[in-house]
PDB file of C-alpha atoms in Angstrom:
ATOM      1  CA  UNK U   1      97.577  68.171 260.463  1.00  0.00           C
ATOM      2  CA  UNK U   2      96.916  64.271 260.634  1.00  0.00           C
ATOM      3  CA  UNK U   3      98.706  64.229 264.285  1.00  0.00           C
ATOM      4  CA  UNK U   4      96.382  67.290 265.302  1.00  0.00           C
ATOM      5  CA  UNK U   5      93.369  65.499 264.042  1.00  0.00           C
ATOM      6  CA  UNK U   6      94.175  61.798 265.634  1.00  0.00           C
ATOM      7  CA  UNK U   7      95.000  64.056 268.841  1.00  0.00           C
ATOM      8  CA  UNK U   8      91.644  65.353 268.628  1.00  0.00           C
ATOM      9  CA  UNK U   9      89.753  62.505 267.675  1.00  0.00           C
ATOM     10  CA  UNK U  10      91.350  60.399 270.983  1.00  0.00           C
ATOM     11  CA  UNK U  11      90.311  62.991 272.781  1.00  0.00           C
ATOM     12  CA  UNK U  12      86.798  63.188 272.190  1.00  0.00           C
ATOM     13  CA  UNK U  13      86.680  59.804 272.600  1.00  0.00           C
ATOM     14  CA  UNK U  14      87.367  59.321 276.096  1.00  0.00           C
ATOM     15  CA  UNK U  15      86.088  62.733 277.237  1.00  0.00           C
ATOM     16  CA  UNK U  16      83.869  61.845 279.815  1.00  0.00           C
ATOM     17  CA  UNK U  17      80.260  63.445 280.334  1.00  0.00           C
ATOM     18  CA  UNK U  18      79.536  65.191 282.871  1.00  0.00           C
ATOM     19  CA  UNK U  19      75.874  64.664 284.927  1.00  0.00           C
ATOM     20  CA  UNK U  20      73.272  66.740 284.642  1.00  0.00           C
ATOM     21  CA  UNK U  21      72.178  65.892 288.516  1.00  0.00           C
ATOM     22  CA  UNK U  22      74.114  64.384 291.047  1.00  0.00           C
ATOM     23  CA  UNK U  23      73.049  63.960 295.119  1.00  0.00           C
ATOM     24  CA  UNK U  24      74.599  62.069 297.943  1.00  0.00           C
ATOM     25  CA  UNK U  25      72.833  59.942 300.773  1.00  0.00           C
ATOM     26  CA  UNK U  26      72.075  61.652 303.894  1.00  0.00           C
ATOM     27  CA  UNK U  27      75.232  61.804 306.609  1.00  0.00           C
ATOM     28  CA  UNK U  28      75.916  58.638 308.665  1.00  0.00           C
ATOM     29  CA  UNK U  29      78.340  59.809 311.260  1.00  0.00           C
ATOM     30  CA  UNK U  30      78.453  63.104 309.160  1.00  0.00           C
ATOM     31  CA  UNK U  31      79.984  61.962 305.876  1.00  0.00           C
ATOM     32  CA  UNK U  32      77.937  61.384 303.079  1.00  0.00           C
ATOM     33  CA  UNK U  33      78.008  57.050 302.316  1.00  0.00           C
ATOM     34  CA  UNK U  34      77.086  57.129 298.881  1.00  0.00           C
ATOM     35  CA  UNK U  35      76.038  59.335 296.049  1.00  0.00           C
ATOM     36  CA  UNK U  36      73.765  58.433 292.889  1.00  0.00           C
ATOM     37  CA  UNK U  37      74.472  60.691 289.247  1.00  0.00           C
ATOM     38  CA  UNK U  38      72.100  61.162 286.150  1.00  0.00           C
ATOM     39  CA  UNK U  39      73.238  61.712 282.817  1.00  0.00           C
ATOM     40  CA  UNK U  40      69.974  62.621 280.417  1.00  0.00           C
ATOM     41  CA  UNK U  41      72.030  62.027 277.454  1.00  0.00           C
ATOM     42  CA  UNK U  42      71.836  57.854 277.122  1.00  0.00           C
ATOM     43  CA  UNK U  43      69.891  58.102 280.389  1.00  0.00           C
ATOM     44  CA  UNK U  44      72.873  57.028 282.540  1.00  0.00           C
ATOM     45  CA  UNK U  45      72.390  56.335 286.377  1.00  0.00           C
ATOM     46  CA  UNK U  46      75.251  55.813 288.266  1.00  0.00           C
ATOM     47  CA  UNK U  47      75.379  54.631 292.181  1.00  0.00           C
ATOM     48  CA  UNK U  48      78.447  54.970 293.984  1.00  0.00           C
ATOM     49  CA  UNK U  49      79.719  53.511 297.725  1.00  0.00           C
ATOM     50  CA  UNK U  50      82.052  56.456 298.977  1.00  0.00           C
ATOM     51  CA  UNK U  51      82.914  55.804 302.380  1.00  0.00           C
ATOM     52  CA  UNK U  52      84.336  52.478 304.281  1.00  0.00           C
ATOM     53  CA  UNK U  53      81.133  52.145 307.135  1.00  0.00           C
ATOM     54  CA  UNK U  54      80.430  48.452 305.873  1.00  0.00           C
ATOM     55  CA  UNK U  55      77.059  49.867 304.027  1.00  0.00           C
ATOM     56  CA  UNK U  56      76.120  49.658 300.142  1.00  0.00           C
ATOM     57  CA  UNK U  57      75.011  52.804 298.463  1.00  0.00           C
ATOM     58  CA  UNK U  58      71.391  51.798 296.960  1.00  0.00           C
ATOM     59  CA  UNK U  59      69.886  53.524 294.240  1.00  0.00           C
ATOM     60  CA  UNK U  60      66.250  53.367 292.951  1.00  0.00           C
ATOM     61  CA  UNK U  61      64.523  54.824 289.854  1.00  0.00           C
ATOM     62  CA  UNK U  62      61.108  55.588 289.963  1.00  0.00           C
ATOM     63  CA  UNK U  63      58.170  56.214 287.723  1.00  0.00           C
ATOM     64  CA  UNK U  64      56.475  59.669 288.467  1.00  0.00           C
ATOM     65  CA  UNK U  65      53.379  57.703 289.756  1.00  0.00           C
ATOM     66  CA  UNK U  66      55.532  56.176 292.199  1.00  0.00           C
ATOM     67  CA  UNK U  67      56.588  52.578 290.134  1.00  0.00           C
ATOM     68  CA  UNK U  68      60.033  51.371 290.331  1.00  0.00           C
ATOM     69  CA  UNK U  69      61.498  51.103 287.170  1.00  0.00           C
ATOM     70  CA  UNK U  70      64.891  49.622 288.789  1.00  0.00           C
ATOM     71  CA  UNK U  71      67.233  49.630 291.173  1.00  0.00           C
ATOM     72  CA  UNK U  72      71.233  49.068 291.586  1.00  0.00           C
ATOM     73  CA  UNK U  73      73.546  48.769 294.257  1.00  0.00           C
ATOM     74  CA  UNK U  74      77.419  49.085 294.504  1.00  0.00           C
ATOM     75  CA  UNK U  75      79.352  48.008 297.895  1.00  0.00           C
ATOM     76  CA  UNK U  76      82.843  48.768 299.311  1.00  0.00           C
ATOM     77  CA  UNK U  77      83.965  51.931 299.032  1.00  0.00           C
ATOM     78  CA  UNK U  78      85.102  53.412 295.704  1.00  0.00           C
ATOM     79  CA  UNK U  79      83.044  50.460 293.700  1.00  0.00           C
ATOM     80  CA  UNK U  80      80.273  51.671 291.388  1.00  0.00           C
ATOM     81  CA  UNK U  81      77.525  50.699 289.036  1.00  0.00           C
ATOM     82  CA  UNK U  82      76.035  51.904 286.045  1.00  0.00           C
ATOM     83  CA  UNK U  83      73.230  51.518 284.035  1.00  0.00           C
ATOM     84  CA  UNK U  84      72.166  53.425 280.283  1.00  0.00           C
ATOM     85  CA  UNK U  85      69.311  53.370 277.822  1.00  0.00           C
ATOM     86  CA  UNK U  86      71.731  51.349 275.643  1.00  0.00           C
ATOM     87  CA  UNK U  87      71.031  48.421 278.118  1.00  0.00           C
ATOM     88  CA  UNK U  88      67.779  48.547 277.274  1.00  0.00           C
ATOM     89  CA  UNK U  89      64.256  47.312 279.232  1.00  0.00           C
ATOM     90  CA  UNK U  90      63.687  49.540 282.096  1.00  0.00           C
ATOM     91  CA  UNK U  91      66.729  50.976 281.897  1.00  0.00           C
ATOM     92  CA  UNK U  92      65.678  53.281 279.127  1.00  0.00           C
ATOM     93  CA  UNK U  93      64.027  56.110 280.695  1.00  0.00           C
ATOM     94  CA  UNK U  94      61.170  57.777 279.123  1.00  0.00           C
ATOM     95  CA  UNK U  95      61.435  61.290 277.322  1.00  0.00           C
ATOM     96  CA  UNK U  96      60.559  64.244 279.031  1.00  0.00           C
ATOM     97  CA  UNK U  97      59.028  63.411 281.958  1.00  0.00           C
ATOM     98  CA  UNK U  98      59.953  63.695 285.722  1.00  0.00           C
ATOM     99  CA  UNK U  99      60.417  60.744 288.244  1.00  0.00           C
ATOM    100  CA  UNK U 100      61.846  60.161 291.277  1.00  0.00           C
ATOM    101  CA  UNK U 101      65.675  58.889 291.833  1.00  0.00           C
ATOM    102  CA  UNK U 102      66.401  58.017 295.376  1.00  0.00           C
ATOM    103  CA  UNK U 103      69.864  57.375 296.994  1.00  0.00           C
ATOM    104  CA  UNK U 104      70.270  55.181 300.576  1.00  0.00           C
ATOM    105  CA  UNK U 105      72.650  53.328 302.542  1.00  0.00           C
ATOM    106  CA  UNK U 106      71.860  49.999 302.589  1.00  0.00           C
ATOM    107  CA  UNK U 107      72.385  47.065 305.155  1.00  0.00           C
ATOM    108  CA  UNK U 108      71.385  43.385 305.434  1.00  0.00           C
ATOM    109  CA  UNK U 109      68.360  44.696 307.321  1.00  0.00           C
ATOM    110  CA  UNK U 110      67.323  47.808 305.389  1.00  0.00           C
ATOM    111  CA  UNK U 111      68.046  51.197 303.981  1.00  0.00           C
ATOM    112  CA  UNK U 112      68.529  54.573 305.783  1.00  0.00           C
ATOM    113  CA  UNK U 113      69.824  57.585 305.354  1.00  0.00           C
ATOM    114  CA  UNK U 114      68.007  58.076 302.087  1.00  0.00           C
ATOM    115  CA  UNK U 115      67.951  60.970 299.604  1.00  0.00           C
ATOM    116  CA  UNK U 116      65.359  61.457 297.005  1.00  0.00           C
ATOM    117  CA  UNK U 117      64.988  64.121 293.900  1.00  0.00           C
ATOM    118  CA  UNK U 118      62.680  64.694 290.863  1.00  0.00           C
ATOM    119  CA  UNK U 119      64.768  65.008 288.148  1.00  0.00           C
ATOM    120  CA  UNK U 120      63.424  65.305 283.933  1.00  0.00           C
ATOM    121  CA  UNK U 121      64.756  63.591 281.278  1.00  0.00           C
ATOM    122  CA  UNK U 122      65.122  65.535 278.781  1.00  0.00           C
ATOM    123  CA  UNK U 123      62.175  67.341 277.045  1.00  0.00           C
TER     124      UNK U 123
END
């Protein structure tokens, strides 16, 4: 019974949660660069580079009136970054309301090949 319950218990502890949205940047040369996830649950916003074309994946969160909140970045592909409520600052997403996440490859020069949702948090 103690084995079953330690079993359990490391179990739920690195059971990963899966996102309630997820999108990808437009194609560049077809395949999808980058993709951008949100969790509501600790409002978690992860941007990830997927493909080796020597561009970031660039992520933005927006304010439903059109305000960026923040944004993050992750380069070479595979790398990613996250940000969560826990973090705090603007990385705590209000309650209930909708705003805009938007996903782009990114160069020295500037972004293309953007994607862009309105996604709630919770509520």
């Amino acid at each position: 019974m103690l084995a079953a319950a330690a079993a359990f218990s490391f179990l739920g502890a690195n059971a990963a949660v899966a996102a309630d949205y997820k999108m990808t940047t437009l194609g560049h040369f077809i395949v999808p660069g980058g993709t951008m996830e949100f969790t509501k649950y600790g409002d978690i916003v992860k941007v990830c580079d997927t493909d080796a074309d020597g561009m970031a994946a660039k992520g933005w969160v927006k304010e439903a009136g059109g305000g960026t909140r923040y944004s993050l970045q992750a380069g070479g592909n595979g790398k990613c970054v996250t940000k969560r409520a826990s973090m705090g600052g603007a990385y705590d997403i209000p309650e209930g309301g909708t705003h805009e996440f938007l996903v782009c490859l990114h160069t020295s020069s500037d972004d293309g090949y953007c994607n862009r949702q309105n996604w709630k948090n919770n509520g």
